[in-house]
């Protein structure tokens, strides 16, 4: 595909730049306008390109994320979920241990689902790594049980929104979505 036009789309209160690509083969067949319409409808649909990587502790999720990021980003900014702030999250290509960010939100009493949705709206192209917490012993502490369940539910939401989901075991990533 060749880039033919770089334009602005304004809608509602925000204005975003979108890249419109035209395929020479489609133009030869007189279908270049269809290619433009498809690109516009994808931009208007606000589909995220977020990638979710999950797996057990110390299974190579971060190295796998770095490999994916090297294919997609010129510069990779890596942040840890434990030190994530609203200002730094927008710049990150990879956020590792996202489950720790969820724990911080729970500890502070913030509405986790809404905060995560807001985070995704600000950084829709991020690669997230999350450790699976639901496959072990059920914690005795009530907060830890709530944390475990919340991480599981948020991961389900993230997987639904993600462009791709990988499960990493022994450093090998298996695409499950």
Backbone as CSV, one residue per row, in Angstrom:
resi,resn,N_x,N_y,N_z,CA_x,CA_y,CA_z,C_x,C_y,C_z
1,UNK,0.844,-1.193,0.000,0.000,0.000,0.000,0.882,1.246,0.000
2,UNK,0.359,2.295,-0.601,1.095,3.527,-0.711,0.290,4.635,-0.042
3,UNK,0.951,5.495,0.711,0.273,6.599,1.368,0.014,7.696,0.345
4,UNK,-1.232,8.084,0.218,-1.597,9.098,-0.766,-2.074,10.403,-0.122
5,UNK,-2.585,10.316,1.079,-3.218,11.486,1.676,-3.078,11.416,3.181
6,UNK,-2.715,12.523,3.772,-2.662,12.604,5.217,-3.592,13.726,5.621
7,UNK,-4.670,13.402,6.299,-5.675,14.414,6.583,-6.075,14.471,8.030
8,UNK,-6.990,15.365,8.311,-7.523,15.501,9.657,-8.999,15.175,9.624
9,UNK,-9.441,14.531,10.652,-10.855,14.247,10.818,-11.270,14.902,12.114
10,UNK,-12.269,15.714,12.078,-12.735,16.308,13.324,-14.114,15.762,13.613
11,UNK,-14.300,15.416,14.848,-15.588,14.875,15.232,-15.835,15.181,16.691
12,UNK,-16.933,15.787,16.986,-17.238,16.092,18.378,-16.237,17.081,18.938
13,UNK,-15.737,16.789,20.115,-14.851,17.716,20.788,-13.383,17.478,20.459
14,UNK,-13.052,16.299,19.899,-11.639,16.035,19.640,-11.363,16.024,18.145
15,UNK,-10.127,16.279,17.810,-9.686,16.286,16.434,-8.485,15.364,16.348
16,UNK,-8.530,14.388,15.439,-7.443,13.429,15.336,-6.907,13.384,13.926
17,UNK,-5.615,13.077,13.813,-5.028,12.878,12.509,-5.180,11.411,12.150
18,UNK,-5.545,11.164,10.916,-5.665,9.780,10.472,-4.876,9.617,9.189
19,UNK,-4.395,8.443,8.965,-3.641,8.135,7.771,-4.554,7.378,6.823
20,UNK,-4.711,7.889,5.645,-5.555,7.236,4.652,-4.628,6.632,3.607
21,UNK,-4.781,5.352,3.369,-3.933,4.659,2.410,-4.785,4.193,1.243
22,UNK,-4.209,4.259,0.066,-4.888,3.775,-1.127,-4.047,2.668,-1.737
23,UNK,-4.693,1.679,-2.177,-4.020,0.536,-2.782,-4.013,0.724,-4.299
24,UNK,-2.843,0.702,-4.971,-2.794,0.904,-6.432,-3.648,-0.105,-7.191
25,UNK,-3.693,-1.350,-6.731,-4.488,-2.370,-7.401,-5.966,-1.997,-7.383
26,UNK,-6.441,-1.482,-6.248,-7.841,-1.077,-6.169,-8.120,0.136,-7.059
27,UNK,-7.152,1.048,-7.147,-7.347,2.227,-7.977,-7.481,1.821,-9.440
28,UNK,-6.682,0.839,-9.868,-6.774,0.352,-11.244,-8.159,-0.207,-11.539
29,UNK,-8.778,-0.784,-10.517,-10.107,-1.361,-10.703,-11.216,-0.337,-10.414
30,UNK,-10.812,0.917,-10.161,-11.793,1.954,-9.897,-12.391,1.882,-8.502
31,UNK,-11.703,1.254,-7.572,-12.239,1.074,-6.220,-11.442,1.843,-5.169
32,UNK,-10.672,2.845,-5.569,-9.842,3.551,-4.599,-10.687,4.267,-3.542
33,UNK,-11.867,4.753,-3.898,-12.724,5.426,-2.928,-13.216,4.464,-1.853
34,UNK,-13.433,3.205,-2.231,-13.827,2.197,-1.241,-12.723,1.988,-0.239
35,UNK,-11.462,1.946,-0.715,-10.319,1.785,0.191,-10.257,2.946,1.174
36,UNK,-10.528,4.150,0.703,-10.520,5.315,1.575,-11.644,5.211,2.602
37,UNK,-12.835,4.805,2.160,-13.966,4.691,3.085,-13.703,3.636,4.162
38,UNK,-13.103,2.534,3.797,-12.794,1.494,4.777,-11.839,2.030,5.832
39,UNK,-10.796,2.745,5.402,-9.828,3.304,6.345,-10.504,4.306,7.276
40,UNK,-11.393,5.128,6.744,-12.096,6.104,7.574,-13.014,5.420,8.578
41,UNK,-13.707,4.382,8.166,-14.615,3.727,9.093,-13.848,3.042,10.214
42,UNK,-12.661,2.516,9.935,-11.853,1.930,11.004,-11.406,3.003,11.978
43,UNK,-11.039,4.184,11.465,-10.610,5.263,12.350,-11.768,5.745,13.211
44,UNK,-12.955,5.823,12.640,-14.101,6.293,13.396,-14.559,5.274,14.431
45,UNK,-14.291,3.992,14.195,-14.709,2.942,15.104,-13.872,2.865,16.366
46,UNK,-12.768,3.622,16.425,-11.925,3.672,17.607,-11.439,2.294,18.039
47,UNK,-11.121,1.426,17.096,-10.624,0.099,17.424,-9.209,0.204,17.978
48,UNK,-8.975,-0.401,19.110,-7.666,-0.364,19.730,-6.721,-1.344,19.048
49,UNK,-5.450,-1.029,19.062,-4.444,-1.943,18.548,-3.610,-2.496,19.699
50,UNK,-4.164,-2.431,20.885,-3.489,-2.923,22.075,-3.248,-4.429,21.971
51,UNK,-2.118,-4.863,22.511,-1.783,-6.280,22.555,-1.666,-6.679,24.019
52,UNK,-2.309,-7.785,24.387,-2.265,-8.300,25.754,-1.436,-9.574,25.771
53,UNK,-0.484,-9.625,26.690,0.364,-10.802,26.862,0.180,-11.290,28.293
54,UNK,-0.225,-12.529,28.439,-0.472,-13.091,29.757,0.316,-14.382,29.920
55,UNK,0.452,-14.824,31.144,1.169,-16.058,31.438,1.574,-16.084,32.898
56,UNK,2.174,-17.167,33.308,2.605,-17.318,34.683,3.802,-16.431,35.004
57,UNK,4.159,-16.401,36.281,5.292,-15.599,36.734,6.591,-16.132,36.130
58,UNK,7.449,-15.222,35.715,8.798,-15.545,35.223,8.780,-16.500,34.030
59,UNK,7.864,-16.281,33.101,7.748,-17.149,31.928,8.261,-16.496,30.647
60,UNK,8.776,-15.267,30.720,9.325,-14.612,29.534,8.375,-13.661,28.836
61,UNK,7.377,-13.174,29.552,6.392,-12.264,28.952,7.045,-10.960,28.485
62,UNK,7.935,-10.409,29.298,8.554,-9.129,28.965,9.462,-9.248,27.738
63,UNK,10.251,-10.289,27.661,11.097,-10.483,26.473,10.251,-10.659,25.221
64,UNK,9.145,-11.382,25.349,8.242,-11.560,24.220,7.642,-10.211,23.807
65,UNK,7.266,-9.392,24.786,6.712,-8.056,24.503,7.743,-7.184,23.798
66,UNK,8.994,-7.256,24.230,10.060,-6.471,23.584,10.244,-6.896,22.131
67,UNK,10.122,-8.180,21.870,10.234,-8.679,20.505,9.102,-8.133,19.640
68,UNK,7.876,-8.143,20.168,6.745,-7.586,19.416,6.900,-6.088,19.210
69,UNK,7.360,-5.394,20.234,7.506,-3.934,20.147,8.567,-3.546,19.132
70,UNK,9.618,-4.336,19.019,10.677,-4.032,18.058,10.143,-4.050,16.630
71,UNK,9.099,-4.829,16.371,8.497,-4.905,15.042,7.563,-3.733,14.772
72,UNK,7.040,-3.098,15.833,6.000,-2.084,15.670,6.437,-0.662,15.990
73,UNK,7.408,-0.497,16.872,7.787,0.831,17.339,9.242,1.113,17.014
74,UNK,9.533,2.363,16.621,10.921,2.759,16.394,11.645,2.871,17.731
75,UNK,10.983,3.464,18.706,11.560,3.646,20.032,10.626,2.978,21.037
76,UNK,11.182,2.133,21.882,10.364,1.402,22.832,10.559,1.989,24.223
77,UNK,9.485,2.512,24.794,9.504,2.999,26.165,8.815,1.950,27.012
78,UNK,9.527,1.458,27.999,9.052,0.389,28.862,8.757,0.949,30.248
79,UNK,7.561,0.677,30.753,7.184,1.098,32.104,6.717,-0.104,32.898
80,UNK,6.906,-0.022,34.188,6.439,-1.063,35.097,5.098,-0.631,35.675
81,UNK,4.163,-1.546,35.778,2.835,-1.232,36.292,2.841,-0.675,37.706
82,UNK,3.857,-1.025,38.467,3.954,-0.555,39.849,4.255,0.941,39.924
83,UNK,4.869,1.488,38.870,5.264,2.900,38.868,4.521,3.697,37.809
84,UNK,3.396,3.193,37.363,2.636,3.821,36.291,1.880,5.035,36.808
85,UNK,1.978,6.133,36.065,1.201,7.337,36.367,0.466,7.747,35.099
86,UNK,-0.488,8.629,35.253,-1.267,9.074,34.096,-0.383,9.770,33.067
87,UNK,0.607,10.534,33.531,1.478,11.270,32.626,2.403,10.335,31.849
88,UNK,2.962,9.337,32.521,3.929,8.461,31.865,3.266,7.389,31.016
89,UNK,2.035,7.029,31.320,1.389,5.922,30.608,1.151,6.220,29.137
90,UNK,0.985,7.480,28.785,0.710,7.858,27.402,1.923,7.610,26.515
91,UNK,3.123,7.699,27.087,4.351,7.574,26.315,4.820,6.134,26.146
92,UNK,4.265,5.212,26.888,4.794,3.854,26.940,4.370,3.006,25.753
93,UNK,5.323,2.232,25.235,5.014,1.232,24.220,4.687,-0.095,24.896
94,UNK,5.377,-0.376,26.015,5.157,-1.606,26.778,4.929,-1.240,28.239
95,UNK,3.907,-1.844,28.824,3.699,-1.723,30.268,3.706,-3.138,30.826
96,UNK,4.743,-3.427,31.600,4.853,-4.763,32.182,4.197,-4.770,33.555
97,UNK,3.774,-5.932,33.969,3.156,-6.160,35.287,1.971,-5.204,35.510
98,UNK,1.082,-5.163,34.526,-0.085,-4.284,34.591,-0.981,-4.637,35.781
99,UNK,-0.923,-5.881,36.234,-1.722,-6.299,37.387,-1.343,-5.518,38.648
100,UNK,-0.102,-5.035,38.739,0.298,-4.224,39.907,-0.352,-2.844,39.864
101,UNK,-0.564,-2.317,38.663,-1.293,-1.055,38.527,-2.730,-1.233,39.011
102,UNK,-3.327,-2.375,38.695,-4.687,-2.668,39.162,-4.719,-2.743,40.689
103,UNK,-3.700,-3.345,41.278,-3.624,-3.426,42.743,-3.546,-2.033,43.371
104,UNK,-2.759,-1.157,42.774,-2.639,0.214,43.284,-3.984,0.927,43.205
105,UNK,-4.690,0.759,42.084,-6.014,1.382,41.951,-6.972,0.867,43.018
106,UNK,-6.956,-0.437,43.283,-7.816,-1.015,44.319,-7.449,-0.489,45.699
107,UNK,-6.161,-0.405,45.973,-5.691,0.080,47.277,-6.147,1.512,47.522
108,UNK,-6.120,2.324,46.472,-6.527,3.726,46.601,-8.035,3.916,46.533
109,UNK,-8.766,2.847,46.234,-10.222,2.930,46.175,-10.770,3.519,44.890
110,UNK,-9.971,3.551,43.844,-10.425,4.079,42.553,-11.297,3.056,41.829
111,UNK,-12.232,3.512,40.990,-13.024,2.573,40.173,-12.134,1.980,39.082
112,UNK,-11.768,0.730,39.245,-10.742,0.109,38.404,-11.152,0.038,36.940
113,UNK,-12.348,-0.435,36.670,-12.791,-0.605,35.292,-12.762,0.719,34.528
114,UNK,-13.256,1.777,35.145,-13.287,3.088,34.497,-11.878,3.631,34.285
115,UNK,-10.996,3.431,35.262,-9.612,3.909,35.135,-8.883,3.178,34.010
116,UNK,-9.104,1.875,33.903,-8.452,1.098,32.852,-8.988,1.518,31.485
117,UNK,-10.279,1.745,31.367,-10.847,2.207,30.097,-10.279,3.571,29.709
118,UNK,-10.146,4.453,30.692,-9.562,5.776,30.429,-8.102,5.635,29.984
119,UNK,-7.394,4.739,30.640,-5.999,4.477,30.278,-5.897,4.001,28.831
120,UNK,-6.767,3.055,28.431,-6.751,2.538,27.063,-7.107,3.610,26.037
121,UNK,-7.991,4.523,26.405,-8.348,5.605,25.493,-7.155,6.528,25.255
122,UNK,-6.311,6.701,26.278,-5.142,7.566,26.150,-3.988,6.884,25.426
123,UNK,-3.882,5.569,25.538,-2.779,4.837,24.929,-3.300,3.545,24.286
124,UNK,-3.986,3.660,23.145,-4.615,2.485,22.543,-3.645,1.521,21.866
125,UNK,-2.387,1.919,21.664,-1.416,1.085,20.954,-0.439,0.373,21.883
126,UNK,-0.723,0.339,23.148,0.210,-0.203,24.136,0.253,-1.730,24.100
127,UNK,1.374,-2.273,24.537,1.512,-3.714,24.748,1.530,-3.923,26.260
128,UNK,0.577,-4.707,26.765,0.457,-4.948,28.207,0.880,-6.368,28.540
129,UNK,1.632,-6.526,29.636,1.905,-7.860,30.151,1.234,-7.983,31.514
130,UNK,0.590,-9.116,31.736,-0.136,-9.377,32.974,0.172,-10.801,33.426
131,UNK,0.486,-10.948,34.692,0.722,-12.280,35.246,-0.615,-12.901,35.621
132,UNK,-0.791,-14.159,35.250,-2.012,-14.881,35.625,-2.011,-15.094,37.138
133,UNK,-3.085,-14.704,37.777,-3.178,-14.834,39.232,-4.207,-15.863,39.662
134,UNK,-5.078,-16.270,38.771,-6.196,-17.117,39.140,-5.929,-18.614,39.135
135,UNK,-4.709,-19.026,38.852,-4.426,-20.458,38.738,-3.800,-21.044,39.998
136,UNK,-3.700,-20.262,41.044,-3.046,-20.750,42.255,-4.028,-20.957,43.382
137,UNK,-3.501,-20.896,44.588,-4.299,-21.063,45.805,-5.137,-19.808,46.023
138,UNK,-6.382,-19.989,46.452,-7.254,-18.856,46.749,-6.749,-18.201,48.042
139,UNK,-6.458,-16.896,47.999,-5.923,-16.221,49.190,-6.927,-16.197,50.351
140,UNK,-6.403,-16.200,51.562,-7.261,-16.119,52.745,-7.726,-14.691,52.999
141,UNK,-6.875,-13.719,52.682,-7.179,-12.319,52.918,-8.263,-11.841,51.930
142,UNK,-9.249,-11.123,52.441,-10.375,-10.657,51.618,-9.911,-9.710,50.507
143,UNK,-8.991,-8.804,50.838,-8.497,-7.868,49.814,-7.777,-8.617,48.705
144,UNK,-6.945,-9.586,49.065,-6.219,-10.357,48.052,-7.167,-11.156,47.164
145,UNK,-8.270,-11.661,47.725,-9.269,-12.361,46.901,-9.935,-11.390,45.938
146,UNK,-10.271,-10.198,46.439,-10.882,-9.183,45.584,-9.911,-8.764,44.476
147,UNK,-8.640,-8.594,44.832,-7.612,-8.220,43.863,-7.484,-9.286,42.779
148,UNK,-7.435,-10.533,43.178,-7.307,-11.663,42.241,-8.493,-11.703,41.279
149,UNK,-9.691,-11.535,41.806,-10.889,-11.553,40.968,-10.940,-10.344,40.038
150,UNK,-10.570,-9.168,40.554,-10.595,-7.955,39.738,-9.606,-8.050,38.584
151,UNK,-8.412,-8.558,38.854,-7.426,-8.718,37.785,-7.972,-9.665,36.715
152,UNK,-8.596,-10.745,37.123,-9.172,-11.688,36.158,-10.239,-11.046,35.301
153,UNK,-11.118,-10.275,35.920,-12.197,-9.626,35.160,-11.668,-8.534,34.234
154,UNK,-10.684,-7.769,34.720,-10.081,-6.727,33.881,-9.344,-7.365,32.699
155,UNK,-8.671,-8.481,32.935,-7.981,-9.175,31.834,-8.976,-9.675,30.795
156,UNK,-10.139,-10.122,31.229,-11.186,-10.525,30.273,-11.617,-9.332,29.432
157,UNK,-11.781,-8.177,30.072,-12.154,-6.961,29.357,-11.046,-6.552,28.384
158,UNK,-9.794,-6.607,28.842,-8.664,-6.242,27.996,-8.559,-7.191,26.798
159,UNK,-8.752,-8.483,27.033,-8.674,-9.459,25.949,-9.749,-9.206,24.899
160,UNK,-10.912,-8.801,25.338,-12.000,-8.496,24.410,-11.656,-7.286,23.550
161,UNK,-11.006,-6.278,24.148,-10.651,-5.047,23.445,-9.387,-5.183,22.604
162,UNK,-8.539,-6.135,22.925,-7.220,-6.239,22.304,-7.290,-6.680,20.851
163,UNK,-6.323,-6.211,20.091,-6.174,-6.663,18.712,-5.642,-8.089,18.704
164,UNK,-4.739,-8.397,19.643,-4.157,-9.733,19.737,-3.899,-10.061,21.205
165,UNK,-4.024,-11.347,21.537,-3.747,-11.826,22.895,-2.796,-13.018,22.772
166,UNK,-1.729,-12.973,23.574,-0.746,-14.046,23.587,-0.641,-14.626,24.990
167,UNK,-0.432,-15.932,25.062,-0.128,-16.608,26.320,1.304,-17.094,26.200
168,UNK,2.147,-16.710,27.162,3.561,-17.055,27.115,3.878,-18.077,28.188
169,UNK,4.477,-19.175,27.777,4.938,-20.218,28.672,6.337,-20.620,28.229
170,UNK,7.266,-20.674,29.167,8.657,-21.040,28.863,9.245,-20.177,27.751
171,UNK,8.854,-18.902,27.705,9.380,-17.978,26.717,8.777,-18.094,25.332
172,UNK,7.819,-19.000,25.171,7.182,-19.192,23.860,5.788,-18.591,23.894
173,UNK,5.554,-17.649,22.988,4.250,-16.999,22.909,3.323,-17.722,21.957
174,UNK,2.122,-18.003,22.423,1.111,-18.656,21.604,-0.034,-17.659,21.424
175,UNK,-0.355,-17.333,20.183,-1.429,-16.389,19.916,-2.767,-17.095,20.153
176,UNK,-3.561,-16.529,21.083,-4.870,-17.113,21.370,-6.008,-16.247,20.856
177,UNK,-5.676,-15.058,20.384,-6.675,-14.199,19.712,-5.966,-13.386,18.661
